[in-house]
């Protein structure tokens, strides 16, 4: 069974709607967290923190699978080209090479508009959310489709299966986007097979499909 990822933080989005506004390319810098649906074998909660200025992403999840608990926690530092896999409970950390370019959330200039529509109703104020859906090709050649709010350019849906909810701007704990003290230092050479963002997300979602 395919699960839909619900991406969330702490504050809700305003439901502004206006069909007269012209869609535009945009980019925002957001902190996002998310929680998955359940299936017959697994339940998990995951978080996502994102810093476009310094090109840093933190992904973490915890949950149960076949009645056994698990955690998965990684920090991607694109500026340094490394990924840290972190086990805070055991104070263990590995450092791997990170490949591929950083791709900001938002709508790149080369994206093509598919359409503008209202989620909910346009019959009255506050009854719907005006969104734009765009498609394009990432720097590595992968196709993508993204739906963002017309006002604020907040991501709503990415590639059909990832649904963002209760998004806020800003990072609640800036230290979470730096390696813990027990991780290998900056001078330590990354080890292992190079990874990219999609490999990491695949590992994050592998029990939910």
Coordinates of N, CA and C in Angstrom, one line a residue:
X1 N 0.8 -1.2 0.0 CA 0.0 0.0 0.0 C 0.9 1.2 0.0
X2 N 0.6 2.2 -0.9 CA 1.4 3.4 -1.0 C 0.9 4.4 0.1
X3 N 1.8 4.9 0.8 CA 1.5 5.9 1.8 C 1.8 7.3 1.3
X4 N 1.0 8.3 1.7 CA 1.2 9.7 1.4 C 1.9 10.3 2.5
X5 N 3.0 11.1 2.2 CA 3.7 11.8 3.2 C 3.1 13.1 3.5
X6 N 2.8 13.4 4.7 CA 2.2 14.7 5.1 C 3.3 15.5 5.8
X7 N 3.6 16.6 5.1 CA 4.7 17.5 5.6 C 4.2 18.6 6.4
X8 N 4.7 18.8 7.7 CA 4.0 19.7 8.6 C 5.0 20.4 9.5
X9 N 4.7 21.6 10.0 CA 5.4 22.2 11.1 C 4.4 22.6 12.2
X10 N 4.5 23.8 12.7 CA 3.7 24.2 13.8 C 2.5 25.1 13.5
X11 N 2.6 25.9 12.5 CA 1.6 26.9 12.2 C 0.9 26.7 10.9
X12 N -0.4 27.0 10.8 CA -1.2 26.7 9.6 C -1.0 27.8 8.6
X13 N -1.4 27.5 7.3 CA -1.3 28.4 6.2 C -2.6 29.2 6.2
X14 N -2.5 30.4 5.7 CA -3.8 31.2 5.5 C -4.4 30.7 4.2
X15 N -5.7 30.7 4.1 CA -6.4 30.2 2.9 C -6.9 31.4 2.1
X16 N -5.9 32.1 1.5 CA -6.2 33.2 0.6 C -6.6 32.7 -0.8
X17 N -7.6 33.3 -1.4 CA -8.0 32.9 -2.7 C -8.3 34.1 -3.6
X18 N -7.7 34.1 -4.8 CA -8.0 35.1 -5.8 C -7.6 34.6 -7.1
X19 N -8.6 34.4 -8.0 CA -8.3 33.9 -9.3 C -7.7 34.9 -10.3
X20 N -7.6 36.2 -9.9 CA -7.1 37.2 -10.8 C -5.6 37.4 -10.7
X21 N -4.9 36.7 -9.8 CA -3.5 36.9 -9.6 C -2.7 36.0 -10.6
X22 N -1.7 36.6 -11.3 CA -0.9 35.9 -12.3 C 0.1 35.0 -11.6
X23 N 0.2 33.7 -12.0 CA 1.2 32.8 -11.4 C 2.6 33.3 -11.7
X24 N 3.6 33.1 -10.8 CA 5.0 33.5 -11.0 C 5.9 32.5 -10.4
X25 N 7.1 32.5 -11.0 CA 8.2 31.6 -10.4 C 8.6 32.2 -9.0
X26 N 9.0 31.3 -8.1 CA 9.3 31.7 -6.8 C 10.2 30.8 -6.1
X27 N 10.8 31.2 -5.0 CA 11.6 30.4 -4.1 C 11.5 30.9 -2.7
X28 N 11.4 30.0 -1.8 CA 11.3 30.3 -0.4 C 12.2 29.5 0.5
X29 N 12.5 29.9 1.7 CA 13.4 29.2 2.6 C 12.6 28.8 3.8
X30 N 12.4 27.5 3.9 CA 11.4 27.0 4.9 C 11.9 26.0 5.8
X31 N 11.3 25.9 7.0 CA 11.5 24.7 7.9 C 10.2 23.9 7.8
X32 N 10.4 22.6 7.5 CA 9.2 21.7 7.3 C 9.4 20.4 8.1
X33 N 8.4 19.9 8.6 CA 8.4 18.6 9.2 C 7.3 17.8 8.7
X34 N 7.3 16.5 8.9 CA 6.2 15.8 8.3 C 5.9 14.5 9.1
X35 N 4.7 13.9 8.9 CA 4.3 12.7 9.5 C 3.6 11.8 8.5
X36 N 3.8 10.5 8.5 CA 3.3 9.6 7.5 C 1.9 9.1 7.9
X37 N 1.2 8.5 6.9 CA 0.1 7.7 7.2 C 0.5 6.4 7.8
X38 N -0.4 5.6 8.3 CA -0.1 4.3 8.7 C -0.4 3.2 7.6
X39 N 0.3 2.1 7.7 CA -0.2 0.9 6.9 C -0.3 -0.2 7.9
X40 N -0.4 -1.4 7.3 CA -0.6 -2.6 8.2 C 0.6 -2.9 9.1
X41 N 1.8 -2.5 8.6 CA 3.0 -3.0 9.3 C 3.7 -1.8 10.0
X42 N 3.5 -0.6 9.6 CA 4.4 0.5 10.0 C 3.6 1.7 10.3
X43 N 4.2 2.5 11.3 CA 3.8 3.9 11.5 C 5.1 4.6 11.8
X44 N 5.2 5.8 11.3 CA 6.4 6.6 11.6 C 6.1 8.1 11.6
X45 N 6.9 8.8 12.3 CA 6.9 10.3 12.3 C 8.2 10.8 11.8
X46 N 8.2 11.7 11.0 CA 9.5 12.2 10.4 C 9.6 13.7 10.5
X47 N 10.8 14.3 10.5 CA 10.9 15.7 10.5 C 11.9 16.1 9.3
X48 N 11.7 17.3 8.9 CA 12.5 17.9 7.7 C 12.8 19.3 8.0
X49 N 14.1 19.6 8.1 CA 14.5 21.0 8.4 C 15.4 21.4 7.2
X50 N 15.2 22.6 6.7 CA 15.7 23.1 5.4 C 16.3 24.5 5.5
X51 N 17.5 24.7 5.1 CA 18.2 26.0 5.1 C 18.8 26.2 3.7
X52 N 18.1 27.0 2.9 CA 18.5 27.3 1.6 C 19.7 28.2 1.5
X53 N 19.9 29.1 2.5 CA 21.0 30.0 2.5 C 22.3 29.3 2.6
X54 N 22.4 28.3 3.5 CA 23.7 27.6 3.6 C 23.6 26.2 3.0
X55 N 22.5 25.9 2.3 CA 22.3 24.6 1.6 C 22.5 23.4 2.6
X56 N 21.7 23.4 3.6 CA 21.7 22.3 4.6 C 20.3 21.7 4.7
X57 N 20.2 20.4 4.9 CA 18.9 19.7 5.1 C 19.1 18.7 6.2
X58 N 18.2 18.6 7.1 CA 18.2 17.6 8.2 C 16.9 16.7 8.0
X59 N 17.0 15.4 7.9 CA 15.9 14.5 7.8 C 16.0 13.5 8.9
X60 N 14.9 13.3 9.6 CA 14.9 12.3 10.7 C 13.5 11.7 10.8
X61 N 13.5 10.4 11.2 CA 12.3 9.7 11.4 C 12.4 8.7 12.6
X62 N 11.3 8.5 13.2 CA 11.2 7.5 14.3 C 9.9 6.8 14.2
X63 N 9.8 5.5 14.5 CA 8.5 4.8 14.4 C 8.7 3.4 14.7
X64 N 7.7 2.6 14.3 CA 7.7 1.2 14.5 C 7.4 0.4 13.2
X65 N 8.0 -0.7 13.1 CA 7.8 -1.6 11.9 C 7.8 -3.0 12.4
X66 N 6.7 -3.7 12.2 CA 6.6 -5.1 12.7 C 6.8 -5.2 14.2
X67 N 6.3 -4.2 14.9 CA 6.4 -4.1 16.4 C 7.8 -3.8 16.9
X68 N 8.7 -3.3 16.0 CA 10.0 -3.0 16.5 C 10.3 -1.5 16.2
X69 N 10.8 -0.8 17.1 CA 11.1 0.6 16.9 C 12.3 0.9 16.1
X70 N 12.4 2.0 15.5 CA 13.6 2.3 14.6 C 13.7 3.9 14.6
X71 N 14.9 4.3 14.2 CA 15.2 5.7 14.0 C 16.1 5.9 12.7
X72 N 15.9 7.0 12.1 CA 16.8 7.3 10.9 C 17.0 8.8 10.9
X73 N 18.3 9.2 11.0 CA 18.6 10.6 11.1 C 19.8 11.0 10.3
X74 N 19.6 11.9 9.3 CA 20.7 12.3 8.5 C 20.8 13.8 8.3
X75 N 22.0 14.3 8.2 CA 22.2 15.7 7.9 C 23.0 15.9 6.6
X76 N 22.4 16.6 5.7 CA 23.1 16.8 4.3 C 23.6 18.2 4.3
X77 N 24.9 18.3 4.1 CA 25.6 19.6 4.0 C 26.2 19.7 2.5
X78 N 25.4 20.4 1.7 CA 25.7 20.4 0.3 C 27.0 21.3 0.0
X79 N 27.2 22.3 0.8 CA 28.3 23.2 0.7 C 29.6 22.4 0.9
X80 N 29.6 21.4 1.8 CA 30.8 20.6 2.0 C 30.8 19.3 1.3
X81 N 29.7 18.9 0.6 CA 29.6 17.7 -0.1 C 29.6 16.5 0.8
X82 N 29.0 16.5 1.9 CA 29.0 15.4 2.8 C 27.6 15.2 3.4
X83 N 27.3 13.9 3.9 CA 26.1 13.5 4.6 C 26.6 12.8 5.9
X84 N 26.0 13.2 7.0 CA 26.2 12.6 8.3 C 25.0 11.7 8.6
X85 N 25.2 10.5 8.9 CA 24.1 9.6 9.5 C 24.3 9.6 11.0
X86 N 23.3 10.0 11.7 CA 23.5 10.3 13.2 C 22.7 9.3 14.0
X87 N 23.3 8.8 15.0 CA 22.6 8.0 16.1 C 22.8 8.7 17.4
X88 N 21.9 9.6 17.8 CA 22.1 10.4 19.0 C 22.1 9.5 20.2
X89 N 21.2 8.5 20.3 CA 21.1 7.7 21.5 C 22.4 7.0 21.8
X90 N 23.1 6.5 20.7 CA 24.4 5.8 20.9 C 25.6 6.7 20.7
X91 N 25.4 8.0 20.5 CA 26.5 8.9 20.2 C 27.4 8.4 19.1
X92 N 26.8 7.9 18.0 CA 27.6 7.4 16.9 C 27.2 8.2 15.6
X93 N 28.2 8.3 14.7 CA 27.9 9.2 13.6 C 28.9 8.7 12.4
X94 N 28.4 8.6 11.2 CA 29.2 8.3 10.1 C 29.2 9.5 9.1
X95 N 30.2 9.6 8.3 CA 30.3 10.7 7.3 C 30.5 10.1 5.9
X96 N 29.6 10.4 5.0 CA 29.6 9.9 3.6 C 29.7 11.0 2.6
X97 N 30.2 10.7 1.4 CA 30.2 11.7 0.4 C 28.8 12.0 -0.1
X98 N 28.5 13.2 -0.4 CA 27.2 13.6 -0.9 C 27.4 14.2 -2.3
X99 N 26.6 13.6 -3.3 CA 26.8 14.1 -4.6 C 25.5 14.8 -5.1
X100 N 25.5 15.4 -6.2 CA 24.4 16.1 -6.8 C 24.3 17.6 -6.2
X101 N 23.7 18.4 -7.0 CA 23.6 19.8 -6.7 C 22.4 20.1 -5.7
X102 N 22.5 21.1 -4.9 CA 21.4 21.5 -4.0 C 20.3 22.1 -4.9
X103 N 19.0 21.6 -4.6 CA 17.9 22.1 -5.3 C 16.9 22.8 -4.4
X104 N 16.8 24.1 -4.5 CA 16.0 24.9 -3.5 C 14.5 24.5 -3.7
X105 N 13.8 24.6 -2.6 CA 12.3 24.5 -2.7 C 11.8 25.7 -3.3
X106 N 10.7 25.5 -4.1 CA 10.1 26.7 -4.8 C 9.9 26.3 -6.2
X107 N 9.8 27.3 -7.1 CA 9.6 27.1 -8.5 C 10.7 27.7 -9.3
X108 N 11.6 26.9 -9.9 CA 12.8 27.4 -10.6 C 12.3 28.2 -11.8
X109 N 13.2 29.1 -12.3 CA 12.8 29.9 -13.5 C 12.5 29.2 -14.7
X110 N 13.0 27.9 -14.9 CA 12.8 27.2 -16.1 C 11.6 26.3 -16.0
X111 N 10.8 26.3 -14.9 CA 9.6 25.5 -14.8 C 8.5 26.0 -15.7
X112 N 7.6 25.1 -16.1 CA 6.5 25.4 -16.9 C 5.2 25.3 -16.1
X113 N 4.3 26.3 -16.3 CA 3.1 26.3 -15.5 C 2.1 25.4 -16.2
X114 N 1.5 24.5 -15.3 CA 0.5 23.5 -15.8 C -0.9 24.1 -15.6
X115 N -1.1 24.9 -14.5 CA -2.4 25.5 -14.2 C -2.5 26.1 -12.9
X116 N -3.5 26.9 -12.7 CA -3.8 27.5 -11.4 C -5.2 27.0 -11.0
X117 N -5.4 26.7 -9.7 CA -6.7 26.2 -9.3 C -6.9 26.5 -7.8
X118 N -8.1 26.2 -7.3 CA -8.4 26.4 -5.8 C -8.6 25.1 -5.2
X119 N -7.9 24.8 -4.1 CA -8.1 23.6 -3.3 C -9.2 24.0 -2.3
X120 N -10.3 23.3 -2.3 CA -11.4 23.7 -1.5 C -12.5 24.4 -2.3
X121 N -13.0 25.5 -1.9 CA -14.0 26.3 -2.6 C -13.6 27.7 -2.8
X122 N -14.0 28.3 -4.0 CA -13.8 29.7 -4.3 C -15.1 30.5 -4.1
X123 N -16.1 29.9 -3.4 CA -17.4 30.5 -3.3 C -17.4 31.6 -2.3
X124 N -16.5 31.5 -1.3 CA -16.5 32.6 -0.2 C -15.1 32.7 0.4
X125 N -14.9 33.9 1.1 CA -13.6 34.1 1.7 C -13.2 33.0 2.7
X126 N -12.0 32.6 2.6 CA -11.5 31.6 3.5 C -11.9 30.2 3.3
X127 N -12.6 29.9 2.2 CA -13.1 28.6 1.9 C -12.1 27.8 1.0
X128 N -11.1 28.5 0.4 CA -10.2 27.8 -0.5 C -8.8 28.3 -0.5
X129 N -7.9 27.6 -1.1 CA -6.5 27.9 -1.2 C -6.1 28.0 -2.6
X130 N -5.7 29.1 -3.1 CA -5.3 29.3 -4.5 C -3.8 28.8 -4.7
X131 N -3.6 27.9 -5.6 CA -2.4 27.3 -5.8 C -2.0 27.2 -7.3
X132 N -0.7 27.1 -7.6 CA -0.2 27.0 -8.9 C 0.6 25.7 -9.0
X133 N 0.4 24.9 -10.1 CA 1.1 23.7 -10.3 C 2.1 23.8 -11.5
X134 N 3.4 23.5 -11.2 CA 4.4 23.6 -12.2 C 5.1 22.3 -12.4
X135 N 5.8 22.2 -13.6 CA 6.6 21.0 -13.9 C 7.9 21.4 -14.5
X136 N 8.9 20.5 -14.3 CA 10.2 20.9 -14.9 C 11.2 19.7 -14.7
X137 N 12.4 20.0 -15.0 CA 13.5 19.0 -14.9 C 14.6 19.5 -14.0
X138 N 14.9 18.7 -13.0 CA 16.0 19.0 -12.0 C 17.3 19.0 -12.7
X139 N 18.4 19.6 -12.1 CA 19.7 19.6 -12.7 C 20.3 18.2 -13.0
X140 N 19.8 17.2 -12.3 CA 20.3 15.9 -12.6 C 19.5 15.2 -13.7
X141 N 18.5 15.9 -14.2 CA 17.6 15.3 -15.3 C 16.3 14.7 -14.8
X142 N 16.1 14.6 -13.5 CA 14.9 14.0 -13.0 C 13.7 15.0 -13.2
X143 N 12.6 14.4 -13.7 CA 11.4 15.2 -13.8 C 10.7 15.4 -12.5
X144 N 10.1 16.6 -12.3 CA 9.4 16.9 -11.1 C 8.1 17.7 -11.4
X145 N 7.2 17.6 -10.4 CA 6.0 18.4 -10.5 C 5.7 19.0 -9.1
X146 N 5.5 20.3 -9.0 CA 5.3 20.9 -7.7 C 4.1 21.9 -7.7
X147 N 3.4 21.8 -6.6 CA 2.2 22.7 -6.4 C 2.5 23.6 -5.2
X148 N 2.4 24.9 -5.4 CA 2.7 25.9 -4.4 C 1.6 26.9 -4.3
X149 N 1.5 27.5 -3.1 CA 0.5 28.5 -2.9 C 0.8 29.8 -3.7
X150 N -0.2 30.4 -4.3 CA 0.0 31.6 -5.1 C 0.5 32.7 -4.2
X151 N 0.0 32.8 -3.0 CA 0.4 33.8 -2.1 C 1.4 33.2 -1.1
X152 N 2.7 33.6 -1.2 CA 3.7 33.1 -0.3 C 4.6 32.0 -0.9
X153 N 4.2 31.4 -2.0 CA 5.0 30.4 -2.7 C 5.3 29.2 -1.7
X154 N 4.4 28.8 -0.9 CA 4.6 27.7 0.1 C 4.3 26.4 -0.6
X155 N 5.2 25.4 -0.6 CA 5.0 24.1 -1.2 C 3.7 23.4 -0.6
X156 N 2.9 22.9 -1.5 CA 1.7 22.1 -1.0 C 1.8 20.7 -1.4
X157 N 2.2 20.4 -2.6 CA 2.4 19.0 -3.1 C 3.6 18.9 -3.9
X158 N 4.4 17.8 -3.7 CA 5.6 17.6 -4.6 C 5.5 16.2 -5.1
X159 N 5.5 16.1 -6.5 CA 5.5 14.8 -7.2 C 4.4 13.9 -6.7
X160 N 3.2 14.5 -6.5 CA 1.9 13.8 -6.3 C 1.8 13.2 -4.9
X161 N 2.9 12.6 -4.4 CA 2.8 11.8 -3.2 C 3.1 12.5 -1.9
X162 N 3.9 13.6 -2.0 CA 4.3 14.4 -0.8 C 3.4 15.6 -0.6
X163 N 2.7 15.6 0.5 CA 1.8 16.6 0.9 C 2.3 17.5 2.0
X164 N 2.5 18.8 1.8 CA 3.0 19.6 2.9 C 1.8 20.3 3.6
X165 N 1.8 20.3 5.0 CA 0.8 20.9 5.7 C 1.4 21.7 6.9
X166 N 0.7 22.7 7.4 CA 1.1 23.5 8.5 C 2.5 24.0 8.5
X167 N 2.9 24.5 7.3 CA 4.3 25.0 7.1 C 4.5 26.3 7.8
X168 N 5.7 26.5 8.3 CA 6.2 27.8 8.8 C 7.5 28.2 8.2
X169 N 7.8 29.4 8.2 CA 9.1 29.9 7.7 C 10.0 30.0 9.0
X170 N 11.3 29.7 8.7 CA 12.2 29.8 9.8 C 12.6 28.4 10.3
X171 N 13.7 28.4 11.1 CA 14.3 27.2 11.7 C 14.2 27.3 13.2
X172 N 13.5 26.3 13.8 CA 13.3 26.4 15.3 C 14.6 26.3 16.1
X173 N 15.5 25.4 15.6 CA 16.7 25.1 16.4 C 17.9 25.1 15.4
X174 N 18.6 26.2 15.2 CA 19.7 26.3 14.2 C 20.8 25.3 14.4
X175 N 21.0 24.8 15.7 CA 22.0 23.9 15.9 C 21.7 22.5 15.3
X176 N 20.5 22.2 15.0 CA 20.1 20.9 14.4 C 20.6 20.8 13.0
X177 N 21.1 21.9 12.4 CA 21.6 21.8 11.1 C 23.2 21.9 11.1
X178 N 23.7 21.6 12.2 CA 25.2 21.4 12.3 C 25.5 20.0 12.9
X179 N 26.6 19.4 12.5 CA 26.9 18.0 13.0 C 27.1 18.0 14.6
X180 N 26.5 17.0 15.3 CA 26.8 16.9 16.7 C 28.3 16.8 17.0
X181 N 28.6 17.0 18.2 CA 30.1 17.0 18.6 C 30.7 15.6 18.4
X182 N 29.9 14.6 18.5 CA 30.5 13.2 18.4 C 30.6 12.8 16.9
X183 N 30.3 13.6 16.0 CA 30.5 13.3 14.5 C 31.9 13.5 14.1
X184 N 32.4 12.9 13.0 CA 33.7 13.2 12.5 C 33.9 14.6 12.2
X185 N 35.0 15.2 12.4 CA 35.3 16.6 12.1 C 35.3 17.0 10.7
X186 N 35.5 18.3 10.4 CA 35.5 18.8 9.0 C 36.7 18.2 8.3
X187 N 37.8 17.9 8.9 CA 39.0 17.4 8.3 C 38.9 15.9 8.0
X188 N 38.0 15.2 8.6 CA 37.8 13.7 8.4 C 37.3 13.5 7.0
X189 N 37.9 12.5 6.3 CA 37.5 12.2 4.9 C 36.2 11.4 4.9
X190 N 35.2 11.7 4.1 CA 34.0 10.9 4.0 C 34.3 9.5 3.5
X191 N 33.6 8.6 4.0 CA 33.8 7.2 3.6 C 32.5 6.6 3.1
X192 N 32.6 5.6 2.2 CA 31.5 4.8 1.7 C 31.0 5.3 0.3
X193 N 29.9 4.8 -0.1 CA 29.3 5.1 -1.4 C 28.7 6.5 -1.4
X194 N 29.0 7.3 -2.5 CA 28.3 8.6 -2.5 C 26.8 8.5 -2.6
X195 N 26.1 9.4 -1.9 CA 24.6 9.4 -1.9 C 24.1 10.7 -2.4
X196 N 22.8 10.8 -2.8 CA 22.2 12.0 -3.1 C 20.9 12.1 -2.4
X197 N 20.2 13.2 -2.6 CA 18.9 13.4 -1.8 C 17.9 12.4 -2.0
X198 N 17.8 11.9 -3.3 CA 16.7 10.9 -3.6 C 17.0 9.6 -3.0
X199 N 18.3 9.2 -2.9 CA 18.7 8.0 -2.2 C 18.3 8.1 -0.7
X200 N 18.5 9.2 -0.1 CA 18.2 9.4 1.3 C 16.7 9.3 1.5
X201 N 15.9 10.0 0.7 CA 14.5 9.9 0.8 C 14.0 8.5 0.5
X202 N 14.6 7.8 -0.4 CA 14.2 6.4 -0.6 C 14.4 5.6 0.6
X203 N 15.5 5.8 1.3 CA 15.7 5.0 2.6 C 14.7 5.4 3.6
X204 N 14.3 6.7 3.6 CA 13.3 7.2 4.6 C 12.0 6.6 4.4
X205 N 11.6 6.4 3.1 CA 10.2 6.0 2.8 C 10.1 4.5 2.5
X206 N 11.1 3.7 2.6 CA 11.1 2.4 2.1 C 10.2 1.4 2.8
X207 N 9.8 1.7 4.1 CA 8.9 0.8 4.7 C 7.5 1.3 4.6
X208 N 7.3 2.4 3.9 CA 5.9 2.9 3.9 C 5.2 2.7 2.5
X209 N 5.8 1.8 1.7 CA 5.1 1.5 0.5 C 4.8 0.0 0.3

